[in-house]
mmCIF file of C-alpha atoms and ligand atoms in Angstrom:
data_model
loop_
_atom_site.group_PDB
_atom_site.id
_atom_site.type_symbol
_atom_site.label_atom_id
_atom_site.label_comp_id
_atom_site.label_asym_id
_atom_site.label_seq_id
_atom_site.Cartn_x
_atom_site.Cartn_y
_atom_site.Cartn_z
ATOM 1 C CA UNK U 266 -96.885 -23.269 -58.837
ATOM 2 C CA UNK U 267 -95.419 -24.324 -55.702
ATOM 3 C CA UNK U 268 -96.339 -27.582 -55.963
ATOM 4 C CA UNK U 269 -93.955 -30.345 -54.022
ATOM 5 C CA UNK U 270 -91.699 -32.165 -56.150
ATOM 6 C CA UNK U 271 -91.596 -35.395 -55.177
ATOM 7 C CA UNK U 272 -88.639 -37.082 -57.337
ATOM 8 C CA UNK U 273 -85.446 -35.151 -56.321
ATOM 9 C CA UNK U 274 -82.279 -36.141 -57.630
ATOM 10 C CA UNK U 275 -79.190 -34.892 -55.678
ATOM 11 C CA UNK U 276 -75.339 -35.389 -57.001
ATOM 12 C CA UNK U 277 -76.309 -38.560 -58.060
ATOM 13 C CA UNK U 278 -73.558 -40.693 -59.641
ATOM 14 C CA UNK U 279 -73.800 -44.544 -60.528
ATOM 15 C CA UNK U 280 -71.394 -47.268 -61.482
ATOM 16 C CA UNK U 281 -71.905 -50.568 -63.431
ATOM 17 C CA UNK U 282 -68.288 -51.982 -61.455
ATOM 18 C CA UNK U 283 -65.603 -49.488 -62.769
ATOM 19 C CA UNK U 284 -68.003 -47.946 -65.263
ATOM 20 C CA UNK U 285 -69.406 -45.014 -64.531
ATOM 21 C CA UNK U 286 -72.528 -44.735 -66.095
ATOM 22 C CA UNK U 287 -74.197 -41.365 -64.267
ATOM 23 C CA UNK U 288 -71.846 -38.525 -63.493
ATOM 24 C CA UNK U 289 -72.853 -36.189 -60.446
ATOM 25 C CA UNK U 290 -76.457 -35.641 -61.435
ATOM 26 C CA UNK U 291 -78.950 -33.001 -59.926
ATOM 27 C CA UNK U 292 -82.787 -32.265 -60.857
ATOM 28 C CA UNK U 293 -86.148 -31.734 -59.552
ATOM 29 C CA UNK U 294 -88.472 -34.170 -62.146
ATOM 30 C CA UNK U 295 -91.696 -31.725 -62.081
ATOM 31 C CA UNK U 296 -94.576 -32.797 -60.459
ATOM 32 C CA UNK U 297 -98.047 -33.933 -62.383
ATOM 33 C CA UNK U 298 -96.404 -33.360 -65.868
ATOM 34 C CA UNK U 299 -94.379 -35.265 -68.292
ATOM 35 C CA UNK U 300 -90.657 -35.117 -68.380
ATOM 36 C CA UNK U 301 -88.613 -36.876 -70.851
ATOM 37 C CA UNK U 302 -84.904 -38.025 -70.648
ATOM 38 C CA UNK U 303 -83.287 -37.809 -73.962
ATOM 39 C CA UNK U 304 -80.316 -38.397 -75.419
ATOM 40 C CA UNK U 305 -77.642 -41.093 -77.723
ATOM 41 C CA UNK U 306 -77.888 -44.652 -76.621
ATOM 42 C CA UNK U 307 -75.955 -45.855 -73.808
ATOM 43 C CA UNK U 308 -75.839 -41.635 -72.502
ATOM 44 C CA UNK U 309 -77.637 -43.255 -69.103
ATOM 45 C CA UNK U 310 -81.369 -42.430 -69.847
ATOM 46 C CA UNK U 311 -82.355 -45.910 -68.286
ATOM 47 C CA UNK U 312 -80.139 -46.203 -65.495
ATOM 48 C CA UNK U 313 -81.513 -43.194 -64.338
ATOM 49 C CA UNK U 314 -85.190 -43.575 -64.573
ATOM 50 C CA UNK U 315 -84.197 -46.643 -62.658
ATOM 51 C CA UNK U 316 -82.533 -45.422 -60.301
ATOM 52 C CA UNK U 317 -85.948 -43.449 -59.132
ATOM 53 C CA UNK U 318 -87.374 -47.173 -58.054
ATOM 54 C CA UNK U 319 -84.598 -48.458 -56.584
ATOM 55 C CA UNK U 320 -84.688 -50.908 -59.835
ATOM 56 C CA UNK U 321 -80.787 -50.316 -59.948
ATOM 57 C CA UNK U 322 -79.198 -51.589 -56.961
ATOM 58 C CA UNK U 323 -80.898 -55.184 -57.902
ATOM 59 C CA UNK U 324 -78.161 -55.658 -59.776
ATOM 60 C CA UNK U 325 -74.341 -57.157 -58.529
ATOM 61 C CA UNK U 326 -71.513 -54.957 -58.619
ATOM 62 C CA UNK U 327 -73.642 -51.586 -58.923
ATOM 63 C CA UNK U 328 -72.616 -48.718 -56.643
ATOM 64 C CA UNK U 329 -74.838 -45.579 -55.957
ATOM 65 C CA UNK U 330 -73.659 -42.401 -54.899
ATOM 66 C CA UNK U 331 -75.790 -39.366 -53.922
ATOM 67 C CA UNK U 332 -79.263 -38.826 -53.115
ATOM 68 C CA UNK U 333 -82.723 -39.386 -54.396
ATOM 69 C CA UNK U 334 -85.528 -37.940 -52.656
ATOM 70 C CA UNK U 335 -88.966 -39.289 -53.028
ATOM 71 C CA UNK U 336 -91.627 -37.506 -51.002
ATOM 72 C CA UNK U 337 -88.648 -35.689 -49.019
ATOM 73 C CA UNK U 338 -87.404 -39.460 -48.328
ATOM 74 C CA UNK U 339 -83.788 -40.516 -49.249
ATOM 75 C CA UNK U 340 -85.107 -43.435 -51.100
ATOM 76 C CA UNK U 341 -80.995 -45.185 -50.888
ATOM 77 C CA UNK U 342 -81.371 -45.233 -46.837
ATOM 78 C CA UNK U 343 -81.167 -48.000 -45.498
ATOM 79 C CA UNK U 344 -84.293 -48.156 -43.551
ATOM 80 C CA UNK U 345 -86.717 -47.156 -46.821
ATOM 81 C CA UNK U 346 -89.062 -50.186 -47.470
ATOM 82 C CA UNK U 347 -88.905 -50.951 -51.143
ATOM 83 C CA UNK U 348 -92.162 -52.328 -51.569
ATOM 84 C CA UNK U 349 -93.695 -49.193 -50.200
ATOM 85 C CA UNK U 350 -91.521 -46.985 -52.612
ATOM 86 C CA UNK U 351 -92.481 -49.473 -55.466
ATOM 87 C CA UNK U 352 -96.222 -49.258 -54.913
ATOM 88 C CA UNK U 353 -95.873 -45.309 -55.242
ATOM 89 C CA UNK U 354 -94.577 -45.902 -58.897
ATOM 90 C CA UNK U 355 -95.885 -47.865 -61.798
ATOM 91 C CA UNK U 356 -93.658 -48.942 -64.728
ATOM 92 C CA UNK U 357 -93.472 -49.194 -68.038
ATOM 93 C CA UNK U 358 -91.076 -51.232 -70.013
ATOM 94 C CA UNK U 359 -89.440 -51.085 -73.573
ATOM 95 C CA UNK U 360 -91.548 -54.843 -74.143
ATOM 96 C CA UNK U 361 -94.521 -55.313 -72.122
ATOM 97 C CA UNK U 362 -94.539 -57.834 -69.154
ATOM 98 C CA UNK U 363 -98.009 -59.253 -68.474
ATOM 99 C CA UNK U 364 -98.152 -61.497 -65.846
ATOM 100 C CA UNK U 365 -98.139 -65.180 -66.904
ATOM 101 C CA UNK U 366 -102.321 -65.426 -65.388
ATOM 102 C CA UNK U 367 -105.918 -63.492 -66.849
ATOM 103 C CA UNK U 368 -106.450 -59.913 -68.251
ATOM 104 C CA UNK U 369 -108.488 -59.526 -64.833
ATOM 105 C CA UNK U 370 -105.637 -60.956 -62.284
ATOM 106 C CA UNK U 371 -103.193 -58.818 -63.984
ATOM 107 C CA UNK U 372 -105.050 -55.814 -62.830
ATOM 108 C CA UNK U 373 -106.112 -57.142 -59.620
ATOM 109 C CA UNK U 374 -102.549 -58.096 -58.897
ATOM 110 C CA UNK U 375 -101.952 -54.851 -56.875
ATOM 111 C CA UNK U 376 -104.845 -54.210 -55.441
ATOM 112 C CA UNK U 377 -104.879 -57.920 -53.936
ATOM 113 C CA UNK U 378 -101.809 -57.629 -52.282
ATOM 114 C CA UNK U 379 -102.440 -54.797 -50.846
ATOM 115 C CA UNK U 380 -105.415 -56.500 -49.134
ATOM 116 C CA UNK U 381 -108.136 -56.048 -51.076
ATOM 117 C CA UNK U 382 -109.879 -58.958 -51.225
ATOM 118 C CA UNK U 383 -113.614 -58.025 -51.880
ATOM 119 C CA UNK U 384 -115.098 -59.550 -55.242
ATOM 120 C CA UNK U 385 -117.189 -56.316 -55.745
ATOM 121 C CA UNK U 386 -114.101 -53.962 -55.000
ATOM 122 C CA UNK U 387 -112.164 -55.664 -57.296
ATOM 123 C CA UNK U 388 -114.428 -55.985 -60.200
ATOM 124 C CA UNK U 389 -115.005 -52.111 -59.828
ATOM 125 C CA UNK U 390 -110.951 -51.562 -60.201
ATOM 126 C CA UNK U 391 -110.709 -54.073 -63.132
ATOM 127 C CA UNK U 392 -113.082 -52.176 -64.976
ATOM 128 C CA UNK U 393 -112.193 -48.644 -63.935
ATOM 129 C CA UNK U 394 -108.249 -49.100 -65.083
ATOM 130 C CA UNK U 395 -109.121 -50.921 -68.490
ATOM 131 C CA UNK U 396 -111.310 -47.956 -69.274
ATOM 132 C CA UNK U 397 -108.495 -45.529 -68.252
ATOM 133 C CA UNK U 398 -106.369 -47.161 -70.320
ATOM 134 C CA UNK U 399 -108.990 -47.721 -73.042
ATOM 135 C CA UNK U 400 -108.952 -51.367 -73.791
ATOM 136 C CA UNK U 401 -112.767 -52.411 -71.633
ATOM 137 C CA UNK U 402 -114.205 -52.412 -74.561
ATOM 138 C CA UNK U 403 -111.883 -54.936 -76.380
ATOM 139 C CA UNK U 404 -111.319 -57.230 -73.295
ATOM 140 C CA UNK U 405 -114.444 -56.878 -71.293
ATOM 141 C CA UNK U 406 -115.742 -60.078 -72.651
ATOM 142 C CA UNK U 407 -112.637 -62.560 -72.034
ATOM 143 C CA UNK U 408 -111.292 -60.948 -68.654
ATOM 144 C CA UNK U 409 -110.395 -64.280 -67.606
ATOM 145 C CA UNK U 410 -108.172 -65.388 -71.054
ATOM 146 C CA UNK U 411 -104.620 -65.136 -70.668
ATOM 147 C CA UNK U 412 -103.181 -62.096 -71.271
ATOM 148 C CA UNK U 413 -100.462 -63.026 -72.949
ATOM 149 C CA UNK U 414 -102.763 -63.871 -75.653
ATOM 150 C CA UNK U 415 -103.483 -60.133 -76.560
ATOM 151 C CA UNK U 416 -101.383 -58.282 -78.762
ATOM 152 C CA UNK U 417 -98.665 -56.380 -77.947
ATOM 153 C CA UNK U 418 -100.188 -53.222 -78.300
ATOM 154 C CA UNK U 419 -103.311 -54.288 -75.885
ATOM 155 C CA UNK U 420 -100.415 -56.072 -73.510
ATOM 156 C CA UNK U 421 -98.568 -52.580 -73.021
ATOM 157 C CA UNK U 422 -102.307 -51.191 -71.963
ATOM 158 C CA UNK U 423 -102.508 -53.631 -70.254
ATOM 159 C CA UNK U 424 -99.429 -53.229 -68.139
ATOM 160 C CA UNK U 425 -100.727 -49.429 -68.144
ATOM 161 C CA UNK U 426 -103.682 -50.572 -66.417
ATOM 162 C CA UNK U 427 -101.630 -53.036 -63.705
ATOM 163 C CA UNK U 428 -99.781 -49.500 -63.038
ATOM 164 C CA UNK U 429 -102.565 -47.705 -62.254
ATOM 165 C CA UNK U 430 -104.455 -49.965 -60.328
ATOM 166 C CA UNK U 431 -101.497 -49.323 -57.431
ATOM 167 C CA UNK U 432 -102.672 -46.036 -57.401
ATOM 168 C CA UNK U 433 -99.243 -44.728 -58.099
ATOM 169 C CA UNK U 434 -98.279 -41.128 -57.807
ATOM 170 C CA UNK U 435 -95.612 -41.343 -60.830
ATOM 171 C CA UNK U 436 -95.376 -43.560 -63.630
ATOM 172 C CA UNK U 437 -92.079 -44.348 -65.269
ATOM 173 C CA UNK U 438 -91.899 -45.396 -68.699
ATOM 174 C CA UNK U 439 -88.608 -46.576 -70.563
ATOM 175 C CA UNK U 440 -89.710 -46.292 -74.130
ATOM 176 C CA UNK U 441 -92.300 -47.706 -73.814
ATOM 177 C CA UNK U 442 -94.129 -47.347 -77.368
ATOM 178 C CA UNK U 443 -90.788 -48.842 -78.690
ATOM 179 C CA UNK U 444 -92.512 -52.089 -79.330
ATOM 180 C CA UNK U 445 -95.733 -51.475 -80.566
ATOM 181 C CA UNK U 446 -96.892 -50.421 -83.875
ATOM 182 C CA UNK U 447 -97.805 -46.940 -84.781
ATOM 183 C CA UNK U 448 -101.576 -47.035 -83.771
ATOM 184 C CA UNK U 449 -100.812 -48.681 -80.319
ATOM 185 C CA UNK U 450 -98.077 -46.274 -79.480
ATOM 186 C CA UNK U 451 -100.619 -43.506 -80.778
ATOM 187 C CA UNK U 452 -103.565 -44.954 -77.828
ATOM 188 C CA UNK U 453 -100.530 -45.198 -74.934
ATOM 189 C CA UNK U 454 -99.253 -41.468 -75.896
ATOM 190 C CA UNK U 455 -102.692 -40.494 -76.055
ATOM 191 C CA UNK U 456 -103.590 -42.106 -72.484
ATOM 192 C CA UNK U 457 -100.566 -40.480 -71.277
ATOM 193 C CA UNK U 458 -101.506 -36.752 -71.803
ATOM 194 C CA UNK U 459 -104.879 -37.984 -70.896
ATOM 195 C CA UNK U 460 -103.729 -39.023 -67.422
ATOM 196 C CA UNK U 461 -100.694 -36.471 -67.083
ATOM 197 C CA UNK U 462 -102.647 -33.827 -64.788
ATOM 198 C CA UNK U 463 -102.898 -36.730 -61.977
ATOM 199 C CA UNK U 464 -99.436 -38.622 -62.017
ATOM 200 C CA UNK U 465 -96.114 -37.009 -62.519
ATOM 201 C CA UNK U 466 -95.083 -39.040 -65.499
ATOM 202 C CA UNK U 467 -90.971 -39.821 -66.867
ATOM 203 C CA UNK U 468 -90.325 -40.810 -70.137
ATOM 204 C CA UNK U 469 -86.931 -41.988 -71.363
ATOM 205 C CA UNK U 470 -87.159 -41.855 -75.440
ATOM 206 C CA UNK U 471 -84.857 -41.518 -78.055
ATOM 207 C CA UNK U 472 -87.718 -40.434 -80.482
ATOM 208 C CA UNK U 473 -87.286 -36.601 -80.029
ATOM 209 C CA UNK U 474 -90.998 -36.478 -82.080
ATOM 210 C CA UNK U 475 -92.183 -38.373 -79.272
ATOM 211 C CA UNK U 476 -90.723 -35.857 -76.827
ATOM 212 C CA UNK U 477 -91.804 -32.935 -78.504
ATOM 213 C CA UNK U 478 -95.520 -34.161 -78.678
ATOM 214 C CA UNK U 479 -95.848 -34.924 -75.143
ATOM 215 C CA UNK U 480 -92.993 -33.577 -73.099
ATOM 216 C CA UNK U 481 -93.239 -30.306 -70.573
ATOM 217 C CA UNK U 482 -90.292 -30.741 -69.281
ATOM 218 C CA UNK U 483 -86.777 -32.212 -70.910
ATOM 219 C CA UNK U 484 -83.719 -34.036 -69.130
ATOM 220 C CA UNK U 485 -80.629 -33.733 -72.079
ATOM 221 C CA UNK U 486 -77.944 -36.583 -71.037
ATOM 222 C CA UNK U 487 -75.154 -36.813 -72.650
ATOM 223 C CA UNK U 488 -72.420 -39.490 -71.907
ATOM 224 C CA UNK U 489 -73.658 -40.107 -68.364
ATOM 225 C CA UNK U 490 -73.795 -36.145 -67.888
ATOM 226 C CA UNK U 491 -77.062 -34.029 -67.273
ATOM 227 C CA UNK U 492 -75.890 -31.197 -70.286
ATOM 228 C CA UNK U 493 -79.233 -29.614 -70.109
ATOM 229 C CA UNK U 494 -82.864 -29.824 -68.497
ATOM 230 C CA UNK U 495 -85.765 -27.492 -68.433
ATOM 231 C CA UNK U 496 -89.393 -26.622 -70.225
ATOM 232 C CA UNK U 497 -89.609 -28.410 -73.623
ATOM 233 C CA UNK U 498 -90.371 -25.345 -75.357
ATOM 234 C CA UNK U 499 -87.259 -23.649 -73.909
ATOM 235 C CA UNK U 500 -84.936 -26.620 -74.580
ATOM 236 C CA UNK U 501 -86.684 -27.430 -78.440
ATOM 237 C CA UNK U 502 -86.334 -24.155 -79.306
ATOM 238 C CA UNK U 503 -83.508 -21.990 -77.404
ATOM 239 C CA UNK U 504 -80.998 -24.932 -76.234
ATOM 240 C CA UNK U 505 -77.975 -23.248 -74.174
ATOM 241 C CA UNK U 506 -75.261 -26.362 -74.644
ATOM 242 C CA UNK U 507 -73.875 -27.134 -77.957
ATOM 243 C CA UNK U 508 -74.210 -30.468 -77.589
ATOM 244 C CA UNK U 509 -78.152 -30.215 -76.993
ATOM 245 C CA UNK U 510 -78.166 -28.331 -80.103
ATOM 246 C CA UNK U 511 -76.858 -30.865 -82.268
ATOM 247 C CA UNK U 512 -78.650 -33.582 -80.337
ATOM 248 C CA UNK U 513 -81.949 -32.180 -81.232
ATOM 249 C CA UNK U 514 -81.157 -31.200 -85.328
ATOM 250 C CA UNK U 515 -80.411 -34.967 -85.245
ATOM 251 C CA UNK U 516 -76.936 -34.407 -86.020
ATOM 252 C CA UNK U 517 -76.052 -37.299 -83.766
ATOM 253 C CA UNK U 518 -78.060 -40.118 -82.310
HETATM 254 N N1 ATP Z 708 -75.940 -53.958 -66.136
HETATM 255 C C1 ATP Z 708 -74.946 -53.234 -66.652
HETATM 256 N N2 ATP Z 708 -73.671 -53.591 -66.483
HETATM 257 C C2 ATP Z 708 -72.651 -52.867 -67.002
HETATM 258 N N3 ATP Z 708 -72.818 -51.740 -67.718
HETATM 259 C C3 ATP Z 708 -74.078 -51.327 -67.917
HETATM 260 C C4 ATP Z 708 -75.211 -52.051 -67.408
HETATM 261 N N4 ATP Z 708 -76.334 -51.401 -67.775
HETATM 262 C C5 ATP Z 708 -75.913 -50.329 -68.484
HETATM 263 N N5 ATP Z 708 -74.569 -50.282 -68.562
HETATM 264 C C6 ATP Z 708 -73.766 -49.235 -69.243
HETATM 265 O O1 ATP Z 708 -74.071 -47.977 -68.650
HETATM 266 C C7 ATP Z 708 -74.224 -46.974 -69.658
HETATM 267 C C8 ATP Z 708 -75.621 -46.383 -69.575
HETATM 268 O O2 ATP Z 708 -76.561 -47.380 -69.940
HETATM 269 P P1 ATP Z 708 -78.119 -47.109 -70.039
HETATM 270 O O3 ATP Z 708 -78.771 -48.409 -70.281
HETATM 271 O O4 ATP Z 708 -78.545 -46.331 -68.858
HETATM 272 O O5 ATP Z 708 -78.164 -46.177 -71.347
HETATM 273 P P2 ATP Z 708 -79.407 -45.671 -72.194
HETATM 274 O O6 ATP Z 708 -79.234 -44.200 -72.341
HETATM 275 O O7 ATP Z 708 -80.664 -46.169 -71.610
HETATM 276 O O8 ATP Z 708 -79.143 -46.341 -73.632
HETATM 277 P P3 ATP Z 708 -80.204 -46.886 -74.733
HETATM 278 O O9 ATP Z 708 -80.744 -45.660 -75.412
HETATM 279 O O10 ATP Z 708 -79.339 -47.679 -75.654
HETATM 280 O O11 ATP Z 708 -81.240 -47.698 -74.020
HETATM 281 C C9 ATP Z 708 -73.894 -47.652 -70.962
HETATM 282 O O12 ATP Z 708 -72.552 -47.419 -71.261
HETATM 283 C C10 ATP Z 708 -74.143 -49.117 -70.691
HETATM 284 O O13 ATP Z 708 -73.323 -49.927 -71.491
HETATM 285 MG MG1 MG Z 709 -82.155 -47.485 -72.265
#
């Protein structure tokens, strides 16, 4: 393939204080596919998808050791510009977060401030990312309501579309069909293999069904250590470690 990876994770380790929640971690998170992080609660599935948007280090008393590489950049330097790193990821959360303003300025909240300011422009990204994430045809006529009027299903396509429109190059989700009822998690999995061929795409789930319908690629943590990682098929159905083995015959959870 040969294509450039452009999330990189070298001997990373992170601490919450004196808890250490990721121990020495290294992987290459394929490009322009879907990789999910698996394992029990509290193994460090979401402090490590944060870590990849410098969403961590927000936090008092967290300490970062190691390397991630976005794009070749060390994104811990001290001289990366978070904004810029932000804007080349868009996120998904376990409960969607609309914007407290319309369906329309939730989309056109990137886009704006990154200049765009043209009526026309905008209109045409509006429309473009609520078709990609197929809710146009249920919003198109009250694109100036609230959003937090929609349901939570349409508010987690929503925040789909707000993702998109900053013409990310990864999206990071952290479960996020957790929330939503079976038909609305069905439409953002759906939209996900849909759009999987243009963003390189990280899941964290603890719904291994979930992982096996839409994963390539598998990250096994286990107690803050990377036990196993590689194609789905390989890790669903010839798992090296023990411990991935009973993980994924649900003897533990
Ligand atoms: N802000 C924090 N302060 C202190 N400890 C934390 C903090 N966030 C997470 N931890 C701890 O770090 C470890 C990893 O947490 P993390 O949230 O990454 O796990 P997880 O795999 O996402 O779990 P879950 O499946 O329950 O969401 C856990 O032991 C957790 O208690
Ligand atoms: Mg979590």
């Amino acid at each position: 393939m040969g294509s450039k990876t452009h999330i990189s994770v070298k001997n990373l380790s992170i601490w919450y204080g004196r808890h250490q929640a990721l121990n020495n971690i290294s992987i290459d998170i394929p490009d322009k596919k879907i990789t999910a992080i698996i394992g029990p609660s509290g193994c460090g599935k979401t402090t490590l998808l944060k870590s990849f948007n410098r969403l961590i280090d927000l936090q008092d008393g967290v300490s970062v050791g190691g390397r991630v590489l976005v794009d070749g950049e060390d994104i811990y330097a001290p001289e990366i510009e978070v904004t810029r790193l932000r804007k080349k990821m868009g996120l998904l959360f376990q409960r969607p977060q609309v914007l407290p303003m319309s369906i329309y300025d939730n989309v056109a909240y990137g886009p704006r401030i990154h200049g765009i300011k043209d009526k026309k422009k905008l209109d045409g990204i509006v429309e473009r990312y609520l078709k990609e994430s197929s809710l146009w045809t249920e919003v198109k006529s009250r694109l100036h309501s609230s959003a937090s009027k929609l349901s939570i299903g349409q508010q987690q396509r929503l925040c789909l579309a707000r993702g998109l429109a900053i013409e990310p190059e990864a999206i990071l989700g952290d479960e996020p069909t957790s929330a939503l009822d079976p038909v609305s998690a069905e439409r953002i999995e759906q939209r996900l293999l849909d759009i999987k061929n243009q963003y390189t795409i990280v899941l964290v789930t603890h719904i291994l069904r979930q992982a096996r319908r839409l994963a390539d690629y598998i990250v096994f943590l286990y107690l803050g250590n990377l036990i196993e990682h590689g194609p789905a098929e390989k890790i669903f159905n010839d798992p090296q470690d023990t411990r991935t083995q009973a993980y994924i015959n649900g003897r533990f959870s």
